[in-house]
Each structure stands twice: as structure tokens, then as C-alpha cells.
Short mmCIF file of C-alpha atoms in Angstrom, two decimals:
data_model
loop_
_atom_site.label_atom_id
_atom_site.label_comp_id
_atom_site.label_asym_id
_atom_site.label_seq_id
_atom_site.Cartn_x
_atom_site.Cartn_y
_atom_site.Cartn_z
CA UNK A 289 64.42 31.94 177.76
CA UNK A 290 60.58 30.85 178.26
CA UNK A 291 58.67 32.98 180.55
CA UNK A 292 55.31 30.75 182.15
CA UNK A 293 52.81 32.28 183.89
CA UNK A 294 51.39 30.26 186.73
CA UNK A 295 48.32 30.56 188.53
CA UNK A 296 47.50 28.95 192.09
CA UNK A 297 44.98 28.08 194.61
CA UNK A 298 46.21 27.44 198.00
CA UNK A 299 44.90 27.38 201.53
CA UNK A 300 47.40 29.10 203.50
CA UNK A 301 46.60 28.06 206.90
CA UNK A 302 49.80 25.76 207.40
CA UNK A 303 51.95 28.16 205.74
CA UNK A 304 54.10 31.50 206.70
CA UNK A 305 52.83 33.33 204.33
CA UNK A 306 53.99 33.48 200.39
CA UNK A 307 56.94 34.83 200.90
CA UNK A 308 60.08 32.73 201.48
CA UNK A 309 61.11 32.49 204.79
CA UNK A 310 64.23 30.42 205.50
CA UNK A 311 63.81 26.90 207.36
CA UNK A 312 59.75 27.55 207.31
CA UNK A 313 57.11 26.36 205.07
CA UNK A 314 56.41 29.35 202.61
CA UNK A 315 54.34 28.99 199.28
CA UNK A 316 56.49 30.65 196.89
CA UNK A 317 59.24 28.11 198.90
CA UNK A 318 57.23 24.82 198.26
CA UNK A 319 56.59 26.28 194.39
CA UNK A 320 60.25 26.92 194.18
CA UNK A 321 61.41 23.29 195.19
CA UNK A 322 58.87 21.67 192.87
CA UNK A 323 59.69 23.87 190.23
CA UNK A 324 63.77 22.88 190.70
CA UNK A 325 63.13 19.45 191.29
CA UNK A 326 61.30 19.00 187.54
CA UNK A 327 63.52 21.63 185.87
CA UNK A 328 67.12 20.75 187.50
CA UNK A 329 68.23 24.12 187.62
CA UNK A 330 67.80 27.27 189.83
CA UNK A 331 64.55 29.08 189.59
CA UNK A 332 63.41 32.60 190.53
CA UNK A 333 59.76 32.67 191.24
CA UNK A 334 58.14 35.96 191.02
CA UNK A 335 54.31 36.34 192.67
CA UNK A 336 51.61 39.36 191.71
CA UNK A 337 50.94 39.34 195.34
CA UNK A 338 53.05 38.41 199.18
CA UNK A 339 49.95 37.08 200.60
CA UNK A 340 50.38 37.05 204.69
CA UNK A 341 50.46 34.28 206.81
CA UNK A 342 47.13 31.91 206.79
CA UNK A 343 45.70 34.03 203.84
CA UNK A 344 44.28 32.00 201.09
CA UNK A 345 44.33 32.38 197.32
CA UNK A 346 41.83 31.54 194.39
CA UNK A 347 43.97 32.98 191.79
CA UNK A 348 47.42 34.11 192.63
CA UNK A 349 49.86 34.68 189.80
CA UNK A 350 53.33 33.88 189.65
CA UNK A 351 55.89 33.53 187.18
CA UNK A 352 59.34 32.28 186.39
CA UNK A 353 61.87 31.49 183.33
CA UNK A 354 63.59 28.47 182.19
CA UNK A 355 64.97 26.94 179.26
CA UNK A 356 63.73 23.81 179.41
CA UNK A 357 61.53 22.55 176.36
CA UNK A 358 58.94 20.85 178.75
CA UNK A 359 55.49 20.81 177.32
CA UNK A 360 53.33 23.13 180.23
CA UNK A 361 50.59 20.40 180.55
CA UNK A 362 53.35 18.06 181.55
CA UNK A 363 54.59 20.51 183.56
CA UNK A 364 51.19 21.39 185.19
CA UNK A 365 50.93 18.08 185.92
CA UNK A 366 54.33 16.58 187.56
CA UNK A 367 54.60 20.21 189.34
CA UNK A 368 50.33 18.92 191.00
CA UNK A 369 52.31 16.00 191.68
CA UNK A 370 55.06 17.26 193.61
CA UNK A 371 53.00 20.30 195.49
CA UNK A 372 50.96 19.34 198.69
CA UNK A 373 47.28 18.81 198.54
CA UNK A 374 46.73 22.71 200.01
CA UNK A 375 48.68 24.15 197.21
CA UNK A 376 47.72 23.53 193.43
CA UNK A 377 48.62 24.62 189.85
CA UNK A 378 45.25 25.84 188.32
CA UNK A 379 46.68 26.85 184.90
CA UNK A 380 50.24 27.79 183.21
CA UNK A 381 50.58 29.44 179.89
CA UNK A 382 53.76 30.67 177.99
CA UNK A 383 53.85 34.52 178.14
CA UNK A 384 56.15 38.12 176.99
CA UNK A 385 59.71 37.73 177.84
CA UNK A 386 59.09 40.83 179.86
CA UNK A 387 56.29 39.64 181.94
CA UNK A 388 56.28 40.32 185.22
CA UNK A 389 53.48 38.73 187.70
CA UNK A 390 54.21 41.41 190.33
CA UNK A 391 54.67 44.70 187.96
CA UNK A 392 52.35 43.98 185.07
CA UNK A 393 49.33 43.63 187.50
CA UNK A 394 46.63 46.43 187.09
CA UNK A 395 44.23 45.50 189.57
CA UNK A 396 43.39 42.62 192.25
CA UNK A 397 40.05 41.25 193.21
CA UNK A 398 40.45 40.16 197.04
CA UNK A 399 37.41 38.47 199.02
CA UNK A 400 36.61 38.36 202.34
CA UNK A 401 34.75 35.84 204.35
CA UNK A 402 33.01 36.43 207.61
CA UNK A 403 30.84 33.35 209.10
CA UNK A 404 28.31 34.57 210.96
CA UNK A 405 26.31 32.26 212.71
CA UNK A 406 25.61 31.61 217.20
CA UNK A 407 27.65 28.82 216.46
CA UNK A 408 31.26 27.99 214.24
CA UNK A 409 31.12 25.38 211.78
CA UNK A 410 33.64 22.84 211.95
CA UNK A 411 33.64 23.37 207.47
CA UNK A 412 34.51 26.95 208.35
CA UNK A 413 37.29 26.28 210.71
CA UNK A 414 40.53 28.85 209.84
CA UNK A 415 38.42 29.58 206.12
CA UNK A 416 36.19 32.28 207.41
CA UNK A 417 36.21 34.78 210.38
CA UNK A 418 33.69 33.60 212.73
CA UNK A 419 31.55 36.39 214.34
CA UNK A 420 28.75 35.33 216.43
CA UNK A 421 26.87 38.76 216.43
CA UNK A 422 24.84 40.11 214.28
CA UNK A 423 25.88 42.89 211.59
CA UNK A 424 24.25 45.51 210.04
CA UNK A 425 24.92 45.29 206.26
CA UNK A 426 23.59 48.58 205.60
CA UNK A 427 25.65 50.20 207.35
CA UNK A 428 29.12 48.25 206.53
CA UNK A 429 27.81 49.73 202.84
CA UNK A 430 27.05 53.28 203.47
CA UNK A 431 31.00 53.08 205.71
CA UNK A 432 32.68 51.42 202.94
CA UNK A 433 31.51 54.44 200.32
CA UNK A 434 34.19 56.27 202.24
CA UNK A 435 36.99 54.21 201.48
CA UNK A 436 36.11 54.25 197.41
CA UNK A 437 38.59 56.29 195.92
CA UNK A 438 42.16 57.46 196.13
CA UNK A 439 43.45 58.14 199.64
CA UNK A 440 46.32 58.08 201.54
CA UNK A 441 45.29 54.23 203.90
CA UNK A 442 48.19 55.30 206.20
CA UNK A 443 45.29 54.99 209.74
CA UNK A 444 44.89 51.22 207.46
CA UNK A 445 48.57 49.44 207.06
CA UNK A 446 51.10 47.87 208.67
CA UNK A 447 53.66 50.33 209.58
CA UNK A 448 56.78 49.38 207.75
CA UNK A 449 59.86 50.27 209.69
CA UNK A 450 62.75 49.29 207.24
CA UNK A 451 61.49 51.46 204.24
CA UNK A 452 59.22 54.76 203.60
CA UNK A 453 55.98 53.28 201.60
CA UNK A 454 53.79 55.78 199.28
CA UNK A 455 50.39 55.41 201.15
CA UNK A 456 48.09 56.46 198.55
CA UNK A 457 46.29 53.56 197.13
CA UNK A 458 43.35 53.22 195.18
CA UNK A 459 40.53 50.99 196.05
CA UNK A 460 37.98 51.15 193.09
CA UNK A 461 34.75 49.21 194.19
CA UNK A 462 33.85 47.09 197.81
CA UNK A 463 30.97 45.04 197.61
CA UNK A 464 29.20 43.18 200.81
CA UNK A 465 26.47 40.82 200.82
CA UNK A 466 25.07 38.02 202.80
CA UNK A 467 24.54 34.68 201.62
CA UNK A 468 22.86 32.73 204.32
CA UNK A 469 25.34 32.33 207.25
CA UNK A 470 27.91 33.50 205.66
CA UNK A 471 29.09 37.34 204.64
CA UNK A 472 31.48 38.41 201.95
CA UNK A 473 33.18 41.71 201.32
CA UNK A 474 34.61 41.81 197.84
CA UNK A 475 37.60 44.39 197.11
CA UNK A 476 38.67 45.95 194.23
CA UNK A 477 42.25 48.27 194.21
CA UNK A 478 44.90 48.67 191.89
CA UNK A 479 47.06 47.05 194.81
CA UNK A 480 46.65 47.42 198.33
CA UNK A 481 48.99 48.10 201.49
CA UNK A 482 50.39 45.37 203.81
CA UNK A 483 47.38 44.97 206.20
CA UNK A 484 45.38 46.99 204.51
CA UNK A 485 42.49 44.76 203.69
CA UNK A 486 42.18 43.50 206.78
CA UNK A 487 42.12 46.52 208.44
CA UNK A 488 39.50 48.13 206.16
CA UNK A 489 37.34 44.36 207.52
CA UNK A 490 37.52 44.79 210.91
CA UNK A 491 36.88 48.74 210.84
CA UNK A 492 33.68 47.94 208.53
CA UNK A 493 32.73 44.92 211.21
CA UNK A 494 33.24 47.80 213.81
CA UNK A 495 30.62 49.12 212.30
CA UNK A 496 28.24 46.34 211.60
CA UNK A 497 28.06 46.07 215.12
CA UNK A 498 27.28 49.50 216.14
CA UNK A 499 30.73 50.34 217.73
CA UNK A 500 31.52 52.69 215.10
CA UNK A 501 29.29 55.07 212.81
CA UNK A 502 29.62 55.09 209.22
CA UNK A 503 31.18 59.16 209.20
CA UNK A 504 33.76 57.78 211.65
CA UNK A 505 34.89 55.70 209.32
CA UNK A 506 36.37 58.87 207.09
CA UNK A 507 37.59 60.34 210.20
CA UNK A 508 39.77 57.35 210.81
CA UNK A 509 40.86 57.41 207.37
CA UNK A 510 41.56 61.58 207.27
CA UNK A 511 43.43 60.86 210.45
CA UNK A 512 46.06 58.57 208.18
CA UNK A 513 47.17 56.98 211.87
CA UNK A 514 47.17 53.45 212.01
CA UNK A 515 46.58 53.78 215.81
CA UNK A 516 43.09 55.19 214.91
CA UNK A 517 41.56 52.47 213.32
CA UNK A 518 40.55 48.85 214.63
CA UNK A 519 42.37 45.90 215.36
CA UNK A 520 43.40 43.64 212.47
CA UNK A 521 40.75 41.20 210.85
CA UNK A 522 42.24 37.20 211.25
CA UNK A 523 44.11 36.06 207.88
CA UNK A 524 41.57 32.63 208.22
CA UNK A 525 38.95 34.96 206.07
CA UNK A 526 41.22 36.50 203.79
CA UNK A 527 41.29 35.30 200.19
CA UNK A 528 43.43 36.84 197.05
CA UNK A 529 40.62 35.96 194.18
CA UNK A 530 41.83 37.13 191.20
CA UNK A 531 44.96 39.42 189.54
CA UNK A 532 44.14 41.49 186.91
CA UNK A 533 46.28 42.17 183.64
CA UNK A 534 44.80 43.38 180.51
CA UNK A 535 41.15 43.22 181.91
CA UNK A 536 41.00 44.65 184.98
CA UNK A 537 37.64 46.49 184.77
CA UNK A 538 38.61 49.93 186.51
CA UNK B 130 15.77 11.50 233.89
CA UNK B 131 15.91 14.22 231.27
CA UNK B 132 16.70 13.36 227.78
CA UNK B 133 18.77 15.54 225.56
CA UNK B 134 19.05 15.93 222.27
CA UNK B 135 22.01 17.14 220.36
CA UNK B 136 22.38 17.88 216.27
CA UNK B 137 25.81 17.99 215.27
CA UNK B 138 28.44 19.13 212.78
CA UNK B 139 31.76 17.34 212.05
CA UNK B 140 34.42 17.77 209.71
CA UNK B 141 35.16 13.40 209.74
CA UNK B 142 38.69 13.38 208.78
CA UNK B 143 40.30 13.26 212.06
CA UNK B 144 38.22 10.46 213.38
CA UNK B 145 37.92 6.49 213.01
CA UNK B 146 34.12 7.00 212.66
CA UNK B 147 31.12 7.64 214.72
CA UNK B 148 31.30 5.18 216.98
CA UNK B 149 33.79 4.35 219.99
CA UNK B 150 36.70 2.66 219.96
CA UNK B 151 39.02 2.50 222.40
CA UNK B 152 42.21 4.35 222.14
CA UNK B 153 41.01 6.00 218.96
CA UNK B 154 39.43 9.62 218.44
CA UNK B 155 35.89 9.27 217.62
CA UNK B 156 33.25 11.48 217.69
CA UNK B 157 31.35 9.94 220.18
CA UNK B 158 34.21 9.19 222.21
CA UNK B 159 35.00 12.98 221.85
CA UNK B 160 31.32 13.66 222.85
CA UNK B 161 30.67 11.61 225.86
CA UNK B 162 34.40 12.77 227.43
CA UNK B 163 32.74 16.14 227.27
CA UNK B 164 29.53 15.48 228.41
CA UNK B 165 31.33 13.37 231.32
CA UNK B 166 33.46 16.24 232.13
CA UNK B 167 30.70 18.70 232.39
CA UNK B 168 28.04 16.72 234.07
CA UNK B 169 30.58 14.83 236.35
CA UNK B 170 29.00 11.42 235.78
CA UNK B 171 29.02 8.37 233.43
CA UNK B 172 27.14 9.21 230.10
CA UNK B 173 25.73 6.72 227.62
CA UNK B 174 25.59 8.68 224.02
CA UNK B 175 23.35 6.89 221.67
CA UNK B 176 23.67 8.39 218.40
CA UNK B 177 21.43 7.61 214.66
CA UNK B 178 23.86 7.14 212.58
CA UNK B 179 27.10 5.07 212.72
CA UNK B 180 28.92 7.11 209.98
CA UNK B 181 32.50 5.84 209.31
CA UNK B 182 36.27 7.21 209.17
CA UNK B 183 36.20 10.12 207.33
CA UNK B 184 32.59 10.68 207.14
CA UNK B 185 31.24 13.79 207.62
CA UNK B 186 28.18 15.03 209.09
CA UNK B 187 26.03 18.38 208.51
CA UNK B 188 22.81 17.47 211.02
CA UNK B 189 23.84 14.22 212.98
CA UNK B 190 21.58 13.31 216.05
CA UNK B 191 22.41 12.24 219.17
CA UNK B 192 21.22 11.89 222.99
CA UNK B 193 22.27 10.83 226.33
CA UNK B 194 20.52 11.01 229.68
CA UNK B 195 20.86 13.10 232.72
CA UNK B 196 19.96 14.46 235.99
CA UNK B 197 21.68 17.77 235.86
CA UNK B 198 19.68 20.65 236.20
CA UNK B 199 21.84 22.67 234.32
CA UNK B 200 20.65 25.04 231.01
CA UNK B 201 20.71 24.34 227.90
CA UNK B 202 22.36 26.88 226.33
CA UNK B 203 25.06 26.81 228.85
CA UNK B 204 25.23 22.78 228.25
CA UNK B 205 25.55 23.51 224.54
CA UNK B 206 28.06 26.80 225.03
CA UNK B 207 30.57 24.16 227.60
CA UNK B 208 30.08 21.46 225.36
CA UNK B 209 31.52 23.48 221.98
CA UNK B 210 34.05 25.29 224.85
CA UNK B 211 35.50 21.51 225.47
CA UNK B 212 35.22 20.09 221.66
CA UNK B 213 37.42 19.95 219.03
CA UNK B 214 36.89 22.50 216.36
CA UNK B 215 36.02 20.06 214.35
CA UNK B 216 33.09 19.35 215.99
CA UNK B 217 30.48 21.35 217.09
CA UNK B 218 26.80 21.05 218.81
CA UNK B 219 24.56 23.15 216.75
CA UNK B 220 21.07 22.38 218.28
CA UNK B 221 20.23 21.39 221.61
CA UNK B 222 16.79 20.22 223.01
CA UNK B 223 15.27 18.63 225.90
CA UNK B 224 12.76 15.79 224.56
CA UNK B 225 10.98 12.97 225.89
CA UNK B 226 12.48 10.41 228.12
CA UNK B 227 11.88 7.72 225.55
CA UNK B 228 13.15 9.42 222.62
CA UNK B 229 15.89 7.21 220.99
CA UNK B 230 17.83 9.05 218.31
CA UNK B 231 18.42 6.21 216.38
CA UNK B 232 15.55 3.79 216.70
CA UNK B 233 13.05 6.81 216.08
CA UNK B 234 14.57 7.88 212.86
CA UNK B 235 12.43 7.97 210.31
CA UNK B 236 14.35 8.44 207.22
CA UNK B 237 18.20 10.33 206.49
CA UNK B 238 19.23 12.35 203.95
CA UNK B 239 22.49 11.90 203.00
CA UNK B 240 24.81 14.13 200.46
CA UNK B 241 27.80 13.01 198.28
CA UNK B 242 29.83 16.18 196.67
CA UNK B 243 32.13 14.57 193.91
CA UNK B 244 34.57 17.94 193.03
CA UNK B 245 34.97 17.05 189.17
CA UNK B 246 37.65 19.13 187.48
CA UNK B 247 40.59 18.78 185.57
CA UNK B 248 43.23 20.07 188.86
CA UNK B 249 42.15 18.90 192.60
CA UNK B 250 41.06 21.79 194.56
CA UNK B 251 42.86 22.81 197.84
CA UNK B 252 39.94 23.81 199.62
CA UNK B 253 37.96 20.08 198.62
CA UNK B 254 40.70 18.22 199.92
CA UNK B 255 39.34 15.58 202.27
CA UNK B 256 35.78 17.04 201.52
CA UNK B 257 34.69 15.33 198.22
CA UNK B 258 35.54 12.84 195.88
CA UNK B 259 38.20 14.26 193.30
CA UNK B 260 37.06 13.15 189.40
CA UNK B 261 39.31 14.80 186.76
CA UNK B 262 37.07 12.44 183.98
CA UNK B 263 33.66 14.27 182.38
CA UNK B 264 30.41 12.81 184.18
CA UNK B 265 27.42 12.32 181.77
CA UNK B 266 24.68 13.08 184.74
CA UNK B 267 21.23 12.36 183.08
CA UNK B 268 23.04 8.28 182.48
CA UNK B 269 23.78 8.52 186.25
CA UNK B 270 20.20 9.75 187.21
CA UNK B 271 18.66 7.55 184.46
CA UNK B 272 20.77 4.29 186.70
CA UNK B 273 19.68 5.57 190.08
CA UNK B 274 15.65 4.71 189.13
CA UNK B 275 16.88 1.67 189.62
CA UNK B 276 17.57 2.12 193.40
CA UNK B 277 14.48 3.79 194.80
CA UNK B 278 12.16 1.89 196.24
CA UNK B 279 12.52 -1.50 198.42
CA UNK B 280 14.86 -3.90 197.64
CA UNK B 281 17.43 -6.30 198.58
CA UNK B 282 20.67 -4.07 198.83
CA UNK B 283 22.91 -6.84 199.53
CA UNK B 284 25.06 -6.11 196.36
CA UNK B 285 25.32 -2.73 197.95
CA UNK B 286 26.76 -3.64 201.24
CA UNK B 287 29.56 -4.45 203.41
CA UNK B 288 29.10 -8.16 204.26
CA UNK B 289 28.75 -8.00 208.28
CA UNK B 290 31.02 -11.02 209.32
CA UNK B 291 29.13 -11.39 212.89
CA UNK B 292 25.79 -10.85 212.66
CA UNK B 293 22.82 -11.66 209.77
CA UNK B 294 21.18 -8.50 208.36
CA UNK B 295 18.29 -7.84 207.05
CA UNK B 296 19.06 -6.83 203.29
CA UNK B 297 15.75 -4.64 202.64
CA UNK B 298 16.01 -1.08 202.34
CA UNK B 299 13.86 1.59 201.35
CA UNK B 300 15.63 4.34 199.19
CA UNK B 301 13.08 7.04 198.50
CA UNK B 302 14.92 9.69 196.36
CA UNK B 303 17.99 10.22 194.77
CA UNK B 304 18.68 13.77 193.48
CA UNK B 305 21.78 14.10 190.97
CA UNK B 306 22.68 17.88 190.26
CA UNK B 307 25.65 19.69 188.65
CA UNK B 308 26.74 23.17 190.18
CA UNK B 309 29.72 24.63 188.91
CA UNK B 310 32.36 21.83 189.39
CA UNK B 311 30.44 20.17 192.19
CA UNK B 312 28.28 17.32 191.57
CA UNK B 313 26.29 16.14 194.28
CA UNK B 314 24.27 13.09 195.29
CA UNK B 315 21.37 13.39 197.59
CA UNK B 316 19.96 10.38 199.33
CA UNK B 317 16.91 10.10 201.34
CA UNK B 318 15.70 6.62 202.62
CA UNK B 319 14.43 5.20 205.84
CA UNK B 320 17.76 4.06 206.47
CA UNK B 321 20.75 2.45 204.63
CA UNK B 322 22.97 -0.41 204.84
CA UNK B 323 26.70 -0.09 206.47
CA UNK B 324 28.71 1.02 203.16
CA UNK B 325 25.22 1.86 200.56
CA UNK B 326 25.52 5.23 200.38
CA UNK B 327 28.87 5.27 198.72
CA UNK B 328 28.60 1.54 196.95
CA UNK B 329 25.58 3.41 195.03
CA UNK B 330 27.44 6.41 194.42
CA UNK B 331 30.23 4.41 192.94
CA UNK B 332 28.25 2.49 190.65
CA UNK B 333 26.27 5.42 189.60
CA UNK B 334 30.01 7.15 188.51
CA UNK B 335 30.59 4.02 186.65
CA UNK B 336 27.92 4.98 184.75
CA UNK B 337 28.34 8.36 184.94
CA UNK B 338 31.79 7.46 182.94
CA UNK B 339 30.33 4.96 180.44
CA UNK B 340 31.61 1.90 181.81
CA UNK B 341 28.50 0.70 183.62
CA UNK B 342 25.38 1.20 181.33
CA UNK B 343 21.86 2.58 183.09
CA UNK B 344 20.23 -0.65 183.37
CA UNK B 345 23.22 -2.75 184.30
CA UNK B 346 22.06 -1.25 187.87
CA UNK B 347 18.90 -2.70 187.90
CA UNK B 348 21.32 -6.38 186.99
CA UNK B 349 23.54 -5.77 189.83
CA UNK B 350 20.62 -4.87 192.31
CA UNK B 351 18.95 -8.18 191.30
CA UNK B 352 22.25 -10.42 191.67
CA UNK B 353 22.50 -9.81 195.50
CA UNK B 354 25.78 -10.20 195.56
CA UNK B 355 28.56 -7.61 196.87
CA UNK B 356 31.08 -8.76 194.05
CA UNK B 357 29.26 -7.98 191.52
CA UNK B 358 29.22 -3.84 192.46
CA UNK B 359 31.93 -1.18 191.96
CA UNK B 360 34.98 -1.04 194.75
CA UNK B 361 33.80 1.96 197.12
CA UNK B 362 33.56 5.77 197.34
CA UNK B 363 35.70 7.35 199.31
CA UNK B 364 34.30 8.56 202.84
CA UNK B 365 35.76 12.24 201.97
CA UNK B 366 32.78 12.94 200.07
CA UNK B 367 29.95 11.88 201.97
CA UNK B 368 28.18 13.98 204.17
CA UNK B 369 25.18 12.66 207.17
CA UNK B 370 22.91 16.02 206.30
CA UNK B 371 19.37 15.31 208.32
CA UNK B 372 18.25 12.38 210.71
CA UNK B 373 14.50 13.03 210.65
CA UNK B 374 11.94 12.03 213.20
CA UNK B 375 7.95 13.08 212.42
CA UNK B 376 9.28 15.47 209.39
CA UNK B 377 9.82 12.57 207.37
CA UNK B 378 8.69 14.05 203.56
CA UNK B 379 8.08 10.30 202.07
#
């Protein structure tokens, strides 16, 4: 059995998510029909990361097995064919029998795009969160040195009500910069929380616009209460950049 | 009678162009039925630039006339309230009742992004030209010489059926840069034939990929005759960046 590693951009705005939802359109769905429509037999696609609905990717990871002798730039290729124009096949390489997208990751880079101008840009429509007010960078910074660490992000995830979730996470560097009208925050973690990037946004936008001090921030996390902390920041900004294997630098 | 001024954005995809036509969405049937509906009377929207189906614009000028008393940042706040978010009124400005957007232009800068990689992008869908093939730029800035200055474009555009015109243009720059996998094409000339832009940026890719050499421009130029020139760019890639009026640089 051949194991192939795939890795993806897509724009998720037209989709539910990664995850396969029956009767909607899902990414790992559309990936899965392509993938059984050039192989002819049943495939299990595995994904380093169940993006949410309307969150993008830059480099997600996925993998599946098959026993088919197709040659991977051929496969590349008829599987850009098939695939809409919002979802493409950036590279595919052969990999370990025992590769697993979702388990072997060590790290994932996720980025975070705010556009921050009086007016929205139709070029930014559902690709950026669109805040008309102005932020203080500074002090998003000196509030994100709070969540650097391990902690438990309990106060920063989507309560899951089927299953108990281990809520310590470690988030290992958060960069945020401005680059003319727009603003990025850059995340590093071992793996994150349902929710919990978002979150994490719109509590440091909470603070880039004076609603919240920087020291609250590590109150709301010490609280570990998801009631505690802000709203949730829209999946349009949201975008899964890179997975990490061997060379994740933490 | 005041005279406003609007700069806009729009993402061109949706739209059959620029210019009205009836029982289609264009932008400046989109504009004027939101100017009507604000200002409660008939409004005549003279615009600079024609652009086509699928063009975009970054800076596009247009203005009507009025005798509302109402503000302008109101005007402008209804106005992007009623339009699509694909298009969006960035600047507005009262100006002098015989300003004309488009008969006071005074020179355009237009941009063509060509996304050149081996897999399409997601996120350039619909916004440049896709070209999987390697580009040799300093052939494709070597051809464009060829192009500034006045001369008879008429190998470079669309033969108007109804009306004679006048084949000289003035093409005052063309700027040819690499970043990343983006190439872009920046135009600046008083003002450019229906179809020039992207008749010039497909001729300059034919050189770009060796099948056109440099100075086989300066031929088709001189031939005057729309046959002899490459098919057409696609609109996807083409982008109206700045109408200007006294801040003409050439």
C-alpha cells in the first residue's frame, strides 16, 4: 500500500468546513470524490487539521493510501482537474507507511487577517475581518505575551459537549504586525482547541481597541471559562498556513 | 448644481463591464440605482473609464450631479450601505461644476497581475491571468520599448464596428516586475484604446515565452493591423488602478 501526502490551498468560504458533512459541500468531501473518481476504489482521507467553516488554508496536509501505480504528477494533475477552482493540490509526495497527516504533526503555523481600513475592500470581501477602528498594536503585543506558553485555553474553546477534551495546549510564539491596511497575527502551537484561535483574535482586538487591558487578558485566561472571554473572531480571516513535521521550529 | 466625485473599488467578475446595459449588472448601473435611491431623483453617472466584463478596478472615477444638500460622508456611508460588496466608494469629494471625470483625465495607470506557477492558486482565481509556463521578463520589458511613446495602436485594438477612431495613443511607461509568483504589468498613458491594455500584455507574454521575439513588437506596431497581434488577455487580470487629473507624473 502507497501512502501520499497531499498538501492544499483552499478558500473555504463556500464550504462547511473540512470535515465531511453528509449532503453538504465539505473539503475533505470534494478531495474524497476526486480522489475515487481517478483511483476507482474507496479512499480514506486523513487531514493534519478540521479547519471550520469559511476558514481558509495555505498549506493543509492530508493523506491517504492506495494501490494504484499512478505516477503523483499525473495524479497532481487529473486530481487539479477534477477539484473546483477554490480548492487546489499544491504538492503530493510518496511518504512512511505509517504516516499520519493528523498524528505525525508537531506544530501548525496559523495566520490571521484583519483589514483595517474606514472602508471594506471589495478584494477583501470574506478573506479578511474587516474592522473599521483603529487598533493599538502595542498593546495586542504586550496581551498576547500572556497567552505564550502552556495553559489550560478552557475561557478560549468551543465547549465540546459529546466528549471531555484535555485543555492544555501550547501556543509557542504570536506575532502581529501591520502592513499598510491590513493586520496579521501569526500563531504558533503544537495544535490548538476548536475555536481557539479565533477566540485568542477577537480577545487581542478587544484590546486593540481599548475595551480590554492587556493584564485582563491573563485573568480571562486563569479564569479557564469560555463565558469570560470575547465573542468569536469571523472564520473570513482565518487561515491554516503551514503543518509542521520534522521542522517545526519549537 | 453640486458635482460629486466618487473613486471606486470593484472586484469585476460579477459584472458585464463598466458601463450600462440594460437588464445586466453593471457597475454603473449598480451605482446610479443607489445614488437614485438615496437622492430620490434621476442621476446621470459619467464615469473615466469604460472597463469591461471582468475588469477590475482599484481607483476608478466617477461623478454625477445633484441638488441634495446632504453630507458627504453620510452620501458615501448610504452609498456602500446599498452596494454590493463588491463594490465600494472609497473617496468622496465635492468638485467643480464642470469637472468631467472622464474628459479631464489626464493619464491612467493601469495594472495586469499574471499569477505564474506551476498549480493555479485558489485565492487568484478570477483575479489574474494563470501562466504555469516560465516568463523570461527582461525579453518582455526589452518588447515593451517598443510601445511607449505615440503611435498608431490600431494593431492593438478592438476594431469599433460603428464609429472611426482615432488610432494615436500615448503610452508613457510600462513597468514589468516579478514578486514572488506574481508578475505584474503597469501601464500609464494618457489614455488607451478599447482592448490595448491586455492586446499589449498578450503580446508582451508571447515574448515573454519565446514565441514572439523583442523587436517583432516594434513589426506588429508598424503593420496597423489587429490580425497581426496575439488573441487577448483575459479581463481577470487587469486592474483600472488611478484616473489622474492635475497629478499627471508625465
Amino acid at each position: 500500500m502507497r501512502n501520499v501526502k497531499l498538501t492544499l490551498e483552499y478558500l473555504g468560504t463556500n464550504y462547511y468546513g473540512w470535515q465531511i458533512i453528509p449532503g453538504k459541500p465539505t473539503v475533505q468531501g470534494k478531495l474524497k470524490e476526486a480522489l475515487e473518481k481517478i483511483l476507482q476504489h474507496e479512499v480514506k482521507v486523513t487531514g493534519a487539521s478540521r479547519t471550520d467553516a469559511g476558514v481558509h488554508a495555505l498549506g493543509q496536509v492530508a493523506n491517504f493510501k492506495t494501490v494504484k501505480e499512478i505516477e503523483l504528477y499525473r495524479l497532481q494533475r487529473a486530481l487539479n482537474g477534477i477539484l473546483p477552482p477554490d480548492i487546489k493540490v499544491i504538492d503530493v509526495e510518496e511518504v512512511p507507511s505509517n504516516f499520519d497527516s493528523r498524528r505525525w504533526a508537531r506544530g501548525k503555523r496559523y495566520r490571521y487577517r484583519i483589514f483595517n481600513r474606514d472602508v471594506p475592500s471589495p478584494f477583501e470581501y470574506r478573506r479578511s475581518w474587516f474592522i473599521p477602528y483603529e487598533l493599538d498594536i502595542e498593546g495586542m503585543r504586550e496581551a498576547s505575551r500572556f497567552l505564550i506558553g502552556v495553559h489550560d485555553f478552557s475561557s478560549f474553546c468551543k465547549k465540546d459537549r459529546k466528549r471531555e477534551v484535555n485543555p492544555l495546549r501550547e501556543v509557542n510564539e504570536i506575532e502581529i504586525f501591520r502592513d499598510g491596511n491590513t493586520i496579521e497575527l501569526v500563531f504558533y502551537g503544537r495544535s490548538f482547541l476548536r475555536h481557539m484561535v479565533r477566540v485568542m483574535v477577537a480577545t487581542l482586538v478587544e484590546v486593540g481597541r481599548g475595551k480590554l487591558k492587556p493584564t485582563e487578558v491573563k485573568e480571562i485566561l486563569e479564569e479557564r471559562n469560555r463565558e469570560r472571554a470575547p465573542f468569536l473572531a469571523p472564520p473570513d480571516g482565518l487561515y491554516l498556513e503551514k503543518v509542521y513535521y520534522g521542522d517545526y521550529p519549537y
